[in-house]
Amino acid sequence: MTEEEEKTPSEDTTTTETEPGDDDDGEDSQDEEYLESLEWIQQEKHVFILSEHGKEDRLVTLFGLMQALVSFVADCDDVIRCIISGNHKFVFLVKSPLILVAVSHTVASVPQLIMQLTYVHNQIVSVLTGSALTRMFEKRRNYDFRHLLGGTERLLDNLLNLLDCHPSFLLGAVQSLPLATSVRDTITQTIIQYCSKIKVPSSMVIHPLALGSHSV
């Protein structure tokens, strides 16, 4: 079981609404059971991604509380940053139209958790640009943007796992891997050979070969 659990709340994309009744009570009961399950409790950190105007169909009370906290502080012309209760930290990163929340009882500090949420947000924006997100939610506030992420949940999960164990994220650095001199010389000569045949602007920068989170 991984230490993190990334949750992207589901948002209703239909125009109909479920009337209060036995079904709603059943969903509330299921949510309460899930929040009290060992699968949930044993996680040391949870990361939530929701929109400012989302309408969730799971964990409605929990996400509603998060949105209410953000809105309450915003009404006071401020931005919520964190809430600390015992050994739990509730860290918020508001990047309109998205709200990212990390709930953690690890040794990670508040600035570290904010940094992790920033990496998660950047990963989302790398798939969906910030302007595209803004346009989508301007047209439809309860839009379920998960459909446009194209199954990148696994990327987010892997990113969250790396954030806790790889120092490169904390240091803002890239770990280099050694490369045999002969191979490096061959690559250099190949680049020179082909670049000499085309007009390459003097300002062009040739990026190093990336392998996972490493640089060759």
mmCIF file of C-alpha atoms in Angstrom:
data_model
loop_
_atom_site.group_PDB
_atom_site.id
_atom_site.type_symbol
_atom_site.label_atom_id
_atom_site.label_comp_id
_atom_site.label_asym_id
_atom_site.label_seq_id
_atom_site.Cartn_x
_atom_site.Cartn_y
_atom_site.Cartn_z
ATOM 1 C CA MET A 1 0.000 0.000 0.000
ATOM 2 C CA THR A 2 1.437 3.388 -0.918
ATOM 3 C CA GLU A 3 1.731 6.170 1.612
ATOM 4 C CA GLU A 4 -0.270 8.593 -0.466
ATOM 5 C CA GLU A 5 -3.710 8.480 -1.892
ATOM 6 C CA GLU A 6 -4.527 11.008 -4.558
ATOM 7 C CA LYS A 7 -8.228 11.756 -4.820
ATOM 8 C CA THR A 8 -9.858 13.716 -7.607
ATOM 9 C CA PRO A 9 -13.500 14.357 -6.655
ATOM 10 C CA SER A 10 -16.147 13.502 -9.176
ATOM 11 C CA GLU A 11 -18.261 16.415 -10.349
ATOM 12 C CA ASP A 12 -21.777 16.023 -11.705
ATOM 13 C CA THR A 13 -21.886 16.796 -15.423
ATOM 14 C CA THR A 14 -25.633 16.263 -15.825
ATOM 15 C CA THR A 15 -28.337 18.883 -15.548
ATOM 16 C CA THR A 16 -30.521 16.765 -13.303
ATOM 17 C CA GLU A 17 -30.229 16.630 -9.528
ATOM 18 C CA THR A 18 -31.018 13.740 -7.207
ATOM 19 C CA GLU A 19 -33.784 14.563 -4.814
ATOM 20 C CA PRO A 20 -33.144 13.936 -1.102
ATOM 21 C CA GLY A 21 -34.224 10.490 -0.097
ATOM 22 C CA ASP A 22 -33.065 7.002 0.795
ATOM 23 C CA ASP A 23 -30.425 7.005 -1.948
ATOM 24 C CA ASP A 24 -28.746 10.099 -0.491
ATOM 25 C CA ASP A 25 -28.795 8.556 2.971
ATOM 26 C CA GLY A 26 -27.196 5.426 1.547
ATOM 27 C CA GLU A 27 -24.426 7.415 -0.137
ATOM 28 C CA ASP A 28 -23.743 9.343 3.085
ATOM 29 C CA SER A 29 -23.531 6.063 4.962
ATOM 30 C CA GLN A 30 -21.097 4.635 2.402
ATOM 31 C CA ASP A 31 -18.935 7.743 2.638
ATOM 32 C CA GLU A 32 -18.821 7.512 6.428
ATOM 33 C CA GLU A 33 -17.863 3.847 6.249
ATOM 34 C CA TYR A 34 -15.096 4.607 3.753
ATOM 35 C CA LEU A 35 -13.670 7.413 5.904
ATOM 36 C CA GLU A 36 -13.571 5.024 8.858
ATOM 37 C CA SER A 37 -12.063 2.117 6.906
ATOM 38 C CA LEU A 38 -8.500 0.891 7.492
ATOM 39 C CA GLU A 39 -7.700 1.586 3.837
ATOM 40 C CA TRP A 40 -8.356 5.272 4.473
ATOM 41 C CA ILE A 41 -7.010 5.596 8.013
ATOM 42 C CA GLN A 42 -3.698 3.857 7.326
ATOM 43 C CA GLN A 43 -2.736 6.379 4.664
ATOM 44 C CA GLU A 44 -0.237 8.895 6.030
ATOM 45 C CA LYS A 45 -1.151 11.504 3.455
ATOM 46 C CA HIS A 46 -4.129 12.291 1.266
ATOM 47 C CA VAL A 47 -4.127 14.722 -1.639
ATOM 48 C CA PHE A 48 -7.412 16.107 -2.927
ATOM 49 C CA ILE A 49 -8.023 18.028 -6.148
ATOM 50 C CA LEU A 50 -11.327 19.819 -6.537
ATOM 51 C CA SER A 51 -12.737 22.816 -8.323
ATOM 52 C CA GLU A 52 -14.040 25.961 -6.689
ATOM 53 C CA HIS A 53 -17.579 25.193 -7.878
ATOM 54 C CA GLY A 54 -17.543 21.408 -8.030
ATOM 55 C CA LYS A 55 -20.528 19.252 -7.197
ATOM 56 C CA GLU A 56 -19.182 15.988 -5.853
ATOM 57 C CA ASP A 57 -20.955 12.655 -5.761
ATOM 58 C CA ARG A 58 -18.517 11.102 -3.267
ATOM 59 C CA LEU A 59 -17.391 12.395 0.131
ATOM 60 C CA VAL A 60 -19.778 15.311 -0.294
ATOM 61 C CA THR A 61 -19.492 16.504 3.309
ATOM 62 C CA LEU A 62 -15.700 16.426 3.310
ATOM 63 C CA PHE A 63 -15.288 18.318 0.045
ATOM 64 C CA GLY A 64 -18.034 20.737 0.999
ATOM 65 C CA LEU A 65 -16.128 21.551 4.190
ATOM 66 C CA MET A 66 -12.922 22.176 2.250
ATOM 67 C CA GLN A 67 -14.685 24.512 -0.162
ATOM 68 C CA ALA A 68 -16.384 26.313 2.732
ATOM 69 C CA LEU A 69 -13.047 26.918 4.492
ATOM 70 C CA VAL A 70 -11.516 28.342 1.325
ATOM 71 C CA SER A 71 -14.547 30.568 0.687
ATOM 72 C CA PHE A 72 -14.726 31.806 4.297
ATOM 73 C CA VAL A 73 -11.108 32.941 4.314
ATOM 74 C CA ALA A 74 -11.482 34.431 0.817
ATOM 75 C CA ASP A 75 -14.426 36.512 2.074
ATOM 76 C CA CYS A 76 -11.983 38.000 4.590
ATOM 77 C CA ASP A 77 -9.723 39.073 1.704
ATOM 78 C CA ASP A 78 -7.177 36.416 2.559
ATOM 79 C CA VAL A 79 -6.033 33.029 1.276
ATOM 80 C CA ILE A 80 -6.114 29.952 3.483
ATOM 81 C CA ARG A 81 -2.724 28.282 3.785
ATOM 82 C CA CYS A 82 -2.867 25.610 6.472
ATOM 83 C CA ILE A 83 -4.632 24.276 9.545
ATOM 84 C CA ILE A 84 -2.676 22.289 12.133
ATOM 85 C CA SER A 85 -4.488 20.000 14.558
ATOM 86 C CA GLY A 86 -2.340 17.741 16.703
ATOM 87 C CA ASN A 87 0.067 15.937 14.388
ATOM 88 C CA HIS A 88 -2.151 16.505 11.350
ATOM 89 C CA LYS A 89 -1.540 19.263 8.825
ATOM 90 C CA PHE A 90 -4.244 20.463 6.444
ATOM 91 C CA VAL A 91 -2.475 22.397 3.699
ATOM 92 C CA PHE A 92 -4.317 24.314 0.977
ATOM 93 C CA LEU A 93 -3.136 25.567 -2.399
ATOM 94 C CA VAL A 94 -5.704 27.691 -4.205
ATOM 95 C CA LYS A 95 -4.976 27.910 -7.919
ATOM 96 C CA SER A 96 -8.246 29.151 -9.383
ATOM 97 C CA PRO A 97 -10.287 27.405 -10.644
ATOM 98 C CA LEU A 98 -8.722 24.477 -8.752
ATOM 99 C CA ILE A 99 -8.244 23.843 -5.052
ATOM 100 C CA LEU A 100 -5.576 21.385 -3.945
ATOM 101 C CA VAL A 101 -5.522 20.080 -0.389
ATOM 102 C CA ALA A 102 -2.992 17.858 1.373
ATOM 103 C CA VAL A 103 -3.927 16.206 4.664
ATOM 104 C CA SER A 104 -0.833 14.734 6.260
ATOM 105 C CA HIS A 105 0.512 13.376 9.521
ATOM 106 C CA THR A 106 4.041 12.848 8.180
ATOM 107 C CA VAL A 107 7.190 14.775 9.113
ATOM 108 C CA ALA A 108 6.806 16.947 5.996
ATOM 109 C CA SER A 109 6.573 20.639 6.848
ATOM 110 C CA VAL A 110 3.900 23.012 5.579
ATOM 111 C CA PRO A 111 6.238 24.582 2.963
ATOM 112 C CA GLN A 112 7.176 21.094 1.755
ATOM 113 C CA LEU A 113 3.530 20.109 1.384
ATOM 114 C CA ILE A 114 2.770 23.336 -0.483
ATOM 115 C CA MET A 115 5.677 22.543 -2.789
ATOM 116 C CA GLN A 116 4.259 19.054 -3.392
ATOM 117 C CA LEU A 117 0.830 20.479 -4.204
ATOM 118 C CA THR A 118 2.512 22.916 -6.595
ATOM 119 C CA TYR A 119 4.166 20.024 -8.421
ATOM 120 C CA VAL A 120 0.794 18.270 -8.675
ATOM 121 C CA HIS A 121 -0.826 21.422 -10.047
ATOM 122 C CA ASN A 122 1.995 21.849 -12.564
ATOM 123 C CA GLN A 123 1.479 18.264 -13.711
ATOM 124 C CA ILE A 124 -2.202 18.986 -14.345
ATOM 125 C CA VAL A 125 -1.410 22.229 -16.177
ATOM 126 C CA SER A 126 1.117 20.366 -18.344
ATOM 127 C CA VAL A 127 -1.814 18.310 -19.632
ATOM 128 C CA LEU A 128 -4.465 21.025 -19.522
ATOM 129 C CA THR A 129 -3.141 24.567 -19.782
ATOM 130 C CA GLY A 130 -4.221 27.099 -17.184
ATOM 131 C CA SER A 131 -6.095 29.152 -19.774
ATOM 132 C CA ALA A 132 -7.929 26.039 -20.995
ATOM 133 C CA LEU A 133 -8.994 25.185 -17.441
ATOM 134 C CA THR A 134 -10.241 28.718 -16.893
ATOM 135 C CA ARG A 135 -12.257 28.701 -20.132
ATOM 136 C CA MET A 136 -13.824 25.328 -19.317
ATOM 137 C CA PHE A 137 -14.986 26.374 -15.873
ATOM 138 C CA GLU A 138 -16.215 29.751 -17.111
ATOM 139 C CA LYS A 139 -18.507 27.914 -19.526
ATOM 140 C CA ARG A 140 -19.567 25.270 -17.026
ATOM 141 C CA ARG A 141 -18.670 25.626 -13.370
ATOM 142 C CA ASN A 142 -19.408 22.009 -12.451
ATOM 143 C CA TYR A 143 -17.362 20.625 -15.355
ATOM 144 C CA ASP A 144 -15.687 17.275 -14.658
ATOM 145 C CA PHE A 145 -12.196 17.962 -15.997
ATOM 146 C CA ARG A 146 -11.012 14.416 -15.269
ATOM 147 C CA HIS A 147 -12.251 13.412 -18.725
ATOM 148 C CA LEU A 148 -9.595 15.655 -20.254
ATOM 149 C CA LEU A 149 -6.742 14.386 -18.106
ATOM 150 C CA GLY A 150 -6.625 11.253 -20.237
ATOM 151 C CA GLY A 151 -5.927 8.770 -17.475
ATOM 152 C CA THR A 152 -3.029 10.704 -15.971
ATOM 153 C CA GLU A 153 -4.066 9.678 -12.454
ATOM 154 C CA ARG A 154 -1.223 7.155 -12.508
ATOM 155 C CA LEU A 155 1.235 9.942 -13.291
ATOM 156 C CA LEU A 156 -0.056 11.897 -10.318
ATOM 157 C CA ASP A 157 0.214 8.844 -8.062
ATOM 158 C CA ASN A 158 3.801 8.209 -9.175
ATOM 159 C CA LEU A 159 4.650 11.867 -8.725
ATOM 160 C CA LEU A 160 3.307 11.850 -5.173
ATOM 161 C CA ASN A 161 5.359 8.765 -4.377
ATOM 162 C CA LEU A 162 8.527 10.390 -5.751
ATOM 163 C CA LEU A 163 7.928 13.623 -3.855
ATOM 164 C CA ASP A 164 8.396 11.872 -0.522
ATOM 165 C CA CYS A 165 11.473 9.824 -1.381
ATOM 166 C CA HIS A 166 13.443 11.708 -4.029
ATOM 167 C CA PRO A 167 15.566 14.674 -2.824
ATOM 168 C CA SER A 168 15.661 16.271 -6.276
ATOM 169 C CA PHE A 169 12.160 17.704 -5.790
ATOM 170 C CA LEU A 170 13.034 19.215 -2.409
ATOM 171 C CA LEU A 171 16.242 20.735 -3.788
ATOM 172 C CA GLY A 172 14.764 21.763 -7.127
ATOM 173 C CA ALA A 173 17.492 19.770 -8.857
ATOM 174 C CA VAL A 174 17.911 16.907 -11.324
ATOM 175 C CA GLN A 175 20.113 13.947 -10.492
ATOM 176 C CA SER A 176 22.708 13.254 -13.162
ATOM 177 C CA LEU A 177 23.634 9.805 -14.424
ATOM 178 C CA PRO A 178 27.162 8.932 -15.592
ATOM 179 C CA LEU A 179 27.725 8.322 -19.282
ATOM 180 C CA ALA A 180 30.734 6.598 -20.794
ATOM 181 C CA THR A 181 33.151 9.008 -22.478
ATOM 182 C CA SER A 182 32.997 7.155 -25.794
ATOM 183 C CA VAL A 183 29.196 7.298 -25.859
ATOM 184 C CA ARG A 184 29.194 10.966 -24.894
ATOM 185 C CA ASP A 185 31.685 11.801 -27.654
ATOM 186 C CA THR A 186 29.572 9.922 -30.196
ATOM 187 C CA ILE A 187 26.457 11.853 -29.187
ATOM 188 C CA THR A 188 28.363 15.143 -29.342
ATOM 189 C CA GLN A 189 29.709 14.447 -32.819
ATOM 190 C CA THR A 190 26.259 13.377 -34.036
ATOM 191 C CA ILE A 191 24.709 16.615 -32.792
ATOM 192 C CA ILE A 192 27.462 18.681 -34.409
ATOM 193 C CA GLN A 193 27.158 16.760 -37.682
ATOM 194 C CA TYR A 194 23.416 17.259 -38.078
ATOM 195 C CA CYS A 195 23.226 20.753 -36.624
ATOM 196 C CA SER A 196 25.855 21.940 -39.094
ATOM 197 C CA LYS A 197 23.470 21.084 -41.939
ATOM 198 C CA ILE A 198 20.675 23.282 -40.655
ATOM 199 C CA LYS A 199 20.467 26.863 -39.494
ATOM 200 C CA VAL A 200 20.365 26.713 -35.720
ATOM 201 C CA PRO A 201 19.740 30.042 -33.940
ATOM 202 C CA SER A 202 22.574 31.006 -31.627
ATOM 203 C CA SER A 203 20.057 31.343 -28.815
ATOM 204 C CA MET A 204 18.889 27.736 -29.138
ATOM 205 C CA VAL A 205 19.599 25.584 -26.111
ATOM 206 C CA ILE A 206 20.068 21.840 -26.514
ATOM 207 C CA HIS A 207 18.415 20.161 -23.559
ATOM 208 C CA PRO A 208 20.114 17.231 -21.844
ATOM 209 C CA LEU A 209 18.733 13.747 -22.304
ATOM 210 C CA ALA A 210 16.204 13.034 -19.568
ATOM 211 C CA LEU A 211 15.593 9.584 -18.178
ATOM 212 C CA GLY A 212 12.779 9.562 -15.637
ATOM 213 C CA SER A 213 13.833 12.043 -12.953
ATOM 214 C CA HIS A 214 17.490 11.852 -13.993
ATOM 215 C CA SER A 215 19.621 13.766 -16.459
ATOM 216 C CA VAL A 216 22.183 12.015 -18.656
#
